[in-house]
Structure formats: C-alpha cells, structure tokens
Amino acid sequence: LAKGSRSGTARYDQQRDHFDPAQLALVAELRRAIEGNELVLYYQPKAELRTGRVCAVEALVRWRHPERGMVPPDAFLPVAEQTGLIDALTKWVLATALAQAVAWGLSFDRLTMAINISARNLARADFADTVLSALAAAHVLPGRLVLEITETALMTDPETAADVLFRLAEAGVRVSVDDFGQGQTSLSYLATLPLHELKIDKNFVGDLPDNAAHAAIVRSVIDLGHNLGLQVVAEGVETREITAMLTAAGCDIIQGYLLARPMPADELPSWLAGHRVS
Ligand code: C2E
Ligand code: CA
Ligand code: CA
Ligand code: CA
C-alpha cells in the first residue's frame, strides 16, 4: 500500500508465513483505522427488474486514509483477512450499516441491507452470535439483513459455514451467494444450505450480450438459481442492452453503474427519493 508499491495489495509471504516490515506497518495502520473511524461505507442499490422497485442496498467499505485518500477494499481486505483484523472490521461494518439503516428510517420497511462477509468470519463458530448481537443492539429485524458470501468463502470450512448459516437462517437473516460462477462450489453442497439469493459475478455480465459463452452461463445460472428457489441478481450491469438481455433471460434483480454507483450515506436519501422504493 506504500506509495509507489505495485498494486497496493497485501504482500504476505506465503512460503515463509510472515509479513515484511512494510506489511507490519500496514497492519498497525489498519488496526488504528478501524478503531479511529477512518473506514467509511458506501452504499449501492439493487432493483427488481420487473417492477423497477429498489429492494436493497449493499454496503461497500473504503478506507479514507488521511494522506492517501480513498483506498479501495481490494487494497486492504487481503491483509485484514490474513491477520485476523477482519473480525473487527466486519463487526464495524455490521454495526455501522445497521445504524445507518435505522437512521434512514422508514425506507427500510421495504429495503434490505446487504453486507459482505469474509471466509474467515464464517469459519468462526461464534459468528452467528456476532451477527445476532449486532442486530439486537441496533434493533433491526433479522429479515432486513442480507449477508453476501462468496462461493469461495462457503467452501473454506464448509461444515462450520453450514452451522453458522443454519443458525442465522433460523433467526431470519438472509444469505446471498456472491460472485457466483467464479468458484468451484459443489452444487450438492449449495443445495443443502439455507440460501435466498445468487449473485452472478460481474465478469460474466459486463460483456453481455456479445460474449456468447457468458450469455449461456448467465442463462444457466438464472435457471439454476430459480430451480433452487433463489432470487437471482446480476451485478455489474452498466448498459440498457445488458438489462434487456437479463430481462429476457428472467433475471430478478440488477445492480450496477446503470442504476447507481456506490454512494456515500448522505447521498442515498435523495437518490431514493427519485426512485421507486415501495
Ligand atoms: P463485490 O461484493 O463483488 O462488490 C462489487 C464490486 O463491483 C464493488 O467494488 C462495486 O463498487 C463494483 N461495481 C458495482 N457496480 C459495478 C459496475 O456496474 N461495473 C463495475 N465494473 N464494477 C461495479 P468495490 O466496492 O471496490 O469492492 C470490491 C470487493 O471488496 C467487493 O466485491 C467485496 O468482495 C469486497 N468488499 C467490499 N466491502 C466489503 C466489506 O465491507 N467486507 C468484506 N468482507 N468485503 C468487502
Ligand atoms: Ca457483494
Ligand atoms: Ca460480487
Ligand atoms: Ca467480487
């Protein structure tokens, strides 16, 4: 992340299993950022294709660094995951997104709040308690919360993940499989989980309708999702052409720059005022 360093992604030495000094500095800095409120959430809406109704917003974390400006999640999440800081980070995201949902008030009678969960979060047997405590503390009904979990995260520790998800689903929390199509999830395992939503990875969506292979994958995933009784979301929808193809293929929900870019919390109310929410 240091200025001038390659991509800003984590520089964890897998073979020697330790961090170089620059990496250790980043870890300390990130810990302070979580405690010192340098993290911010942006919010990106999702809308139903058939009705145009806005049905959810997804919280996406950024690091508002005092010197480096707005740092994207890809530049610091890997190091948070490798060091265990992700536990504190996810707790912060949960508390902040739920407090924000309450602050927005009435619109959340109809909207759900989605947050992203890491593999490491899901590998903790007490993660369900973490989520349920955060909901209780914020006085938000579990049915208002959607956890977006990548296929890879579901497969990291499948047994613990299943235990955690069943406890959460029993309480009413919804679960969405993020980046679907990128991982190697066993479909028979997926079919056993209490899921509500499949999100088709944006890499398959971005070059529709011209990429015939991606069009075939997208159609198959929509059918698969429906056959499993799930809502299907396409992310990364940037054009009307893509939207038309997704509508024809029976996709339920879209998210992407065409509808709205992720925006700071204070911009969402006026954005919502110009869109159909109920
Ligand atoms: P994701 O969950 O798959 O989120 C979608 C990413 O695509 C976001 O990038 C979003 O800003 C971007 N995006 C949205 N619409 C479009 C579009 O139409 N076109 C294109 N090209 N991109 C679009 P972002 O915000 O940089 O987040 C990157 C990833 O970081 C997320 O991917 C998610 O895996 C992770 N992430 C973000 N916030 C959190 C968080 O609070 N906790 C955890 N654990 N992970 C997070
Ligand atoms: Ca997501
Ligand atoms: Ca995704
Ligand atoms: Ca992604």
Coordinates of C-alpha atoms and ligand atoms in Angstrom, one line a residue:
L1 CA 0.0 0.0 0.0
A2 CA 3.0 2.3 0.4
K3 CA 3.2 4.9 -2.3
G4 CA 5.0 3.6 -5.3
S5 CA 4.4 0.0 -4.4
R6 CA 2.9 -2.2 -7.2
S7 CA -0.7 -2.7 -6.8
G8 CA -1.4 -1.9 -3.2
T9 CA -2.4 -5.5 -2.4
A10 CA -1.1 -7.5 0.5
R11 CA 2.5 -8.6 0.4
Y12 CA 2.2 -11.6 2.6
D13 CA 4.9 -14.2 2.2
Q14 CA 3.0 -17.4 1.9
Q15 CA 6.1 -19.6 1.9
R16 CA 7.8 -18.1 5.0
D17 CA 4.5 -17.4 6.6
H18 CA 5.4 -13.9 7.9
F19 CA 5.0 -10.3 7.0
D20 CA 7.7 -8.0 5.7
P21 CA 8.2 -4.7 7.7
A22 CA 6.1 -2.6 5.3
Q23 CA 3.3 -5.1 5.7
L24 CA 3.6 -4.9 9.5
A25 CA 3.3 -1.1 9.3
L26 CA 0.2 -1.5 7.2
V27 CA -1.3 -3.9 9.7
A28 CA -0.8 -1.4 12.6
E29 CA -2.2 1.4 10.5
L30 CA -5.2 -0.6 9.5
R31 CA -5.9 -1.5 13.2
R32 CA -5.8 2.2 14.0
A33 CA -8.0 2.9 11.1
I34 CA -10.7 0.5 12.3
E35 CA -10.5 1.9 15.8
G36 CA -10.2 5.5 14.8
N37 CA -13.1 5.6 12.3
E38 CA -11.1 6.1 9.1
L39 CA -13.2 3.4 7.4
V40 CA -16.4 4.5 5.6
L41 CA -19.2 2.7 3.9
Y42 CA -20.6 3.5 0.5
Y43 CA -24.0 2.1 -0.5
Q44 CA -25.0 0.7 -3.8
P45 CA -28.7 0.0 -4.5
K46 CA -30.2 -3.2 -6.1
A47 CA -33.5 -3.0 -8.0
E48 CA -36.1 -5.5 -9.2
L49 CA -36.0 -5.9 -13.0
R50 CA -39.7 -6.5 -13.5
T51 CA -41.0 -3.6 -11.4
G52 CA -38.1 -1.2 -11.2
R53 CA -38.5 -1.2 -7.4
V54 CA -35.4 -0.6 -5.3
C55 CA -35.2 -3.6 -3.0
A56 CA -31.9 -3.4 -1.2
V57 CA -28.6 -1.5 -0.7
E58 CA -25.2 -3.1 -0.4
A59 CA -22.6 -1.6 2.0
L60 CA -19.1 -1.5 0.5
V61 CA -16.2 -0.5 2.7
R62 CA -13.5 2.1 1.8
W63 CA -10.6 3.4 3.8
R64 CA -10.5 7.2 4.0
H65 CA -6.8 7.5 4.5
P66 CA -5.5 10.8 5.9
E67 CA -2.7 11.0 3.3
R68 CA -3.6 8.6 0.6
G69 CA -7.2 9.5 0.1
M70 CA -9.9 6.9 -0.6
V71 CA -8.4 3.4 -0.6
P72 CA -10.4 0.7 -2.3
P73 CA -11.2 -2.5 -0.4
D74 CA -9.1 -4.8 -2.6
A75 CA -6.0 -2.9 -1.3
F76 CA -6.6 -3.7 2.4
L77 CA -9.0 -6.6 2.8
P78 CA -6.5 -9.3 2.0
V79 CA -4.2 -8.1 4.8
A80 CA -7.2 -7.8 7.1
E81 CA -8.1 -11.4 6.3
Q82 CA -4.6 -12.7 6.8
T83 CA -4.1 -11.1 10.1
G84 CA -7.5 -11.6 11.7
L85 CA -8.3 -7.9 11.7
I86 CA -11.2 -8.9 9.5
D87 CA -13.2 -9.9 12.7
A88 CA -13.0 -6.3 14.0
L89 CA -13.6 -4.9 10.5
T90 CA -16.7 -7.0 9.9
K91 CA -18.1 -6.0 13.4
W92 CA -17.6 -2.4 12.5
V93 CA -19.3 -2.8 9.1
L94 CA -22.2 -4.6 10.7
A95 CA -22.7 -2.0 13.4
T96 CA -22.3 0.9 11.0
A97 CA -24.5 -0.4 8.3
L98 CA -27.3 -1.3 10.7
A99 CA -27.1 2.1 12.5
Q100 CA -27.3 3.7 9.0
A101 CA -30.3 1.6 8.1
V102 CA -32.0 2.8 11.3
A103 CA -31.0 6.4 10.6
W104 CA -32.6 6.2 7.1
G105 CA -35.8 5.1 8.9
L106 CA -38.9 4.3 7.0
S107 CA -37.5 3.3 3.7
F108 CA -36.1 0.3 5.5
D109 CA -39.5 -1.1 5.9
R110 CA -39.1 -2.2 2.3
L111 CA -35.4 -2.3 1.7
T112 CA -32.8 -4.8 2.9
M113 CA -29.3 -4.0 3.9
A114 CA -26.6 -6.3 2.4
I115 CA -23.1 -6.6 3.8
N116 CA -20.1 -8.6 2.6
I117 CA -18.7 -11.4 4.8
S118 CA -15.2 -12.9 4.5
A119 CA -14.3 -16.6 4.6
R120 CA -12.5 -16.1 7.9
N121 CA -15.7 -14.6 9.5
L122 CA -17.6 -17.6 8.5
A123 CA -15.0 -20.0 9.8
R124 CA -15.8 -18.9 13.4
A125 CA -18.4 -20.9 15.2
D126 CA -19.4 -17.8 17.2
F127 CA -20.1 -15.7 14.0
A128 CA -23.8 -16.3 14.2
D129 CA -23.8 -14.8 17.7
T130 CA -21.8 -11.8 16.5
V131 CA -24.4 -11.1 13.8
L132 CA -27.4 -11.7 16.0
S133 CA -26.0 -9.4 18.8
A134 CA -25.4 -6.6 16.3
L135 CA -29.0 -6.9 15.1
A136 CA -30.3 -6.9 18.6
A137 CA -28.1 -3.9 19.6
A138 CA -29.3 -1.9 16.6
H139 CA -33.0 -3.0 17.0
V140 CA -33.1 -4.2 13.4
L141 CA -35.2 -7.2 12.4
P142 CA -33.0 -10.1 11.1
G143 CA -35.1 -10.3 7.9
R144 CA -33.7 -6.8 6.9
L145 CA -30.2 -8.1 6.8
V146 CA -28.6 -9.9 3.9
L147 CA -25.1 -11.5 4.2
E148 CA -23.3 -11.7 0.9
I149 CA -20.9 -14.6 1.0
T150 CA -18.6 -15.6 -1.9
E151 CA -18.6 -19.2 -3.1
T152 CA -15.0 -19.5 -2.0
A153 CA -15.8 -18.4 1.5
L154 CA -18.6 -21.0 1.7
M155 CA -16.1 -23.7 0.7
T156 CA -13.3 -22.7 3.0
D157 CA -14.7 -24.5 6.0
P158 CA -18.0 -26.0 4.7
E159 CA -19.1 -27.6 8.0
T160 CA -18.7 -24.5 10.2
A161 CA -20.1 -22.3 7.4
A162 CA -23.2 -24.6 7.2
D163 CA -23.7 -24.5 11.0
V164 CA -23.4 -20.7 11.1
L165 CA -25.7 -20.2 8.2
F166 CA -28.4 -22.5 9.6
R167 CA -28.4 -20.6 12.9
L168 CA -28.6 -17.3 11.1
A169 CA -31.3 -18.5 8.7
E170 CA -33.4 -19.8 11.6
A171 CA -33.3 -16.3 13.1
G172 CA -34.5 -14.9 9.7
V173 CA -31.2 -13.5 8.3
R174 CA -30.9 -13.8 4.5
V175 CA -27.9 -15.3 2.7
S176 CA -26.7 -14.4 -0.8
V177 CA -24.0 -16.3 -2.7
D178 CA -21.7 -13.6 -4.1
D179 CA -19.5 -13.8 -7.2
F180 CA -21.4 -17.0 -8.3
G181 CA -19.7 -18.8 -11.2
Q182 CA -16.2 -17.9 -10.1
G183 CA -15.6 -20.6 -7.5
Q184 CA -15.9 -24.4 -7.6
T185 CA -18.8 -24.8 -5.2
S186 CA -20.2 -28.2 -5.2
L187 CA -23.8 -27.8 -6.3
S188 CA -25.0 -30.6 -4.0
Y189 CA -23.5 -28.7 -1.0
L190 CA -25.1 -25.4 -2.2
A191 CA -28.4 -27.1 -2.4
T192 CA -28.3 -28.1 1.3
L193 CA -27.6 -24.5 2.5
P194 CA -30.4 -22.1 3.6
L195 CA -29.8 -19.5 0.8
H196 CA -32.0 -16.7 -0.5
E197 CA -30.1 -15.2 -3.4
L198 CA -27.5 -15.9 -6.1
K199 CA -25.4 -13.0 -7.4
I200 CA -23.9 -13.7 -10.8
D201 CA -20.3 -12.5 -10.9
K202 CA -19.9 -9.2 -12.9
N203 CA -17.2 -10.7 -15.1
F204 CA -20.0 -12.7 -16.8
V205 CA -22.3 -9.7 -17.0
G206 CA -20.0 -6.9 -18.2
D207 CA -19.6 -8.2 -21.8
L208 CA -23.2 -9.2 -22.5
P209 CA -24.8 -9.6 -24.9
D210 CA -21.9 -10.1 -27.3
N211 CA -20.0 -12.8 -25.4
A212 CA -22.0 -15.9 -26.3
A213 CA -20.3 -18.1 -23.7
H214 CA -21.0 -15.6 -21.0
A215 CA -24.6 -15.3 -22.2
A216 CA -25.0 -19.1 -22.0
I217 CA -23.5 -19.1 -18.5
V218 CA -25.8 -16.3 -17.3
R219 CA -28.9 -18.0 -18.6
S220 CA -27.9 -21.3 -17.0
V221 CA -27.2 -19.6 -13.6
I222 CA -30.6 -17.9 -13.7
D223 CA -32.3 -21.2 -14.3
L224 CA -30.2 -22.9 -11.7
G225 CA -31.0 -20.2 -9.1
H226 CA -34.7 -20.4 -9.9
N227 CA -34.7 -24.2 -9.7
L228 CA -33.1 -23.9 -6.3
G229 CA -35.8 -21.4 -5.3
L230 CA -33.5 -18.5 -5.1
Q231 CA -33.7 -14.9 -6.3
V232 CA -31.1 -14.2 -9.0
V233 CA -29.1 -10.9 -9.0
A234 CA -26.9 -9.7 -11.8
E235 CA -24.1 -7.3 -10.7
G236 CA -22.0 -5.0 -12.8
V237 CA -24.9 -4.0 -15.1
E238 CA -23.7 -1.0 -17.0
T239 CA -25.9 -0.7 -20.0
R240 CA -29.5 -0.9 -21.2
E241 CA -28.6 -3.6 -23.6
I242 CA -27.4 -5.8 -20.8
T243 CA -30.5 -5.0 -18.9
A244 CA -32.7 -6.1 -21.8
M245 CA -30.9 -9.4 -22.2
L246 CA -31.2 -10.1 -18.4
T247 CA -34.9 -9.3 -18.5
A248 CA -35.4 -11.7 -21.4
A249 CA -33.5 -14.3 -19.5
G250 CA -35.7 -13.9 -16.4
C251 CA -33.2 -12.4 -14.1
D252 CA -34.9 -11.0 -10.9
I253 CA -32.7 -8.1 -9.7
I254 CA -30.0 -5.9 -11.1
Q255 CA -27.2 -3.9 -9.6
G256 CA -24.5 -1.8 -11.3
Y257 CA -23.4 1.6 -12.6
L258 CA -26.5 1.9 -14.8
L259 CA -28.8 2.0 -11.8
A260 CA -26.3 3.7 -9.4
R261 CA -22.7 3.8 -8.4
P262 CA -21.9 3.1 -4.8
M263 CA -22.5 6.4 -3.0
P264 CA -21.8 8.0 0.4
A265 CA -24.5 7.6 3.1
D266 CA -25.6 11.2 2.9
E267 CA -26.4 10.9 -0.8
L268 CA -28.7 7.9 -0.6
P269 CA -31.9 9.6 0.7
S270 CA -32.1 12.0 -2.2
W271 CA -31.3 9.2 -4.6
L272 CA -34.1 7.0 -3.1
A273 CA -36.5 10.0 -3.3
G274 CA -36.1 9.9 -7.1
H275 CA -36.7 6.1 -7.4
R276 CA -39.5 3.7 -6.6
V277 CA -39.0 2.1 -3.2
S278 CA -42.4 0.5 -2.5
Ligands
C2E1 P1 -18.3 -7.4 -4.6 O1 -19.0 -7.7 -3.3 O2 -18.4 -8.3 -5.7 O3 -18.8 -5.9 -5.0 C1 -18.9 -5.5 -6.3 C2 -17.8 -4.5 -6.7 O4 -18.1 -4.1 -8.0 C3 -17.7 -3.3 -5.9 O5 -16.3 -2.9 -5.9 C4 -18.5 -2.3 -6.7 O6 -18.2 -0.9 -6.4 C5 -18.2 -2.7 -8.1 N1 -19.2 -2.4 -9.0 C6 -20.5 -2.1 -8.8 N2 -21.2 -1.9 -9.9 C7 -20.3 -2.0 -10.9 C8 -20.5 -1.9 -12.4 O7 -21.5 -1.7 -12.9 N3 -19.3 -2.1 -13.1 C9 -18.1 -2.4 -12.5 N4 -17.1 -2.6 -13.2 N5 -18.0 -2.5 -11.1 C10 -19.1 -2.3 -10.4 P2 -15.6 -2.4 -4.5 O8 -16.5 -1.5 -3.7 O9 -14.3 -1.9 -4.9 O10 -15.5 -3.8 -3.7 C11 -14.6 -4.8 -4.1 C12 -14.8 -6.1 -3.3 O11 -14.4 -5.9 -2.0 C13 -16.3 -6.5 -3.2 O12 -16.7 -7.2 -4.3 C14 -16.2 -7.4 -1.9 O13 -15.8 -8.7 -2.3 C15 -15.2 -6.7 -1.1 N6 -15.8 -5.8 -0.1 C16 -16.3 -4.6 -0.2 N7 -16.7 -4.1 1.0 C17 -16.5 -5.2 1.9 C18 -16.8 -5.3 3.3 O14 -17.4 -4.5 4.0 N8 -16.4 -6.5 3.9 C19 -15.9 -7.5 3.1 N9 -15.5 -8.7 3.7 N10 -15.6 -7.4 1.8 C20 -15.9 -6.2 1.2
CA2 CA -21.0 -8.2 -2.7
CA3 CA -19.9 -9.8 -6.4
CA4 CA -16.2 -9.5 -6.3

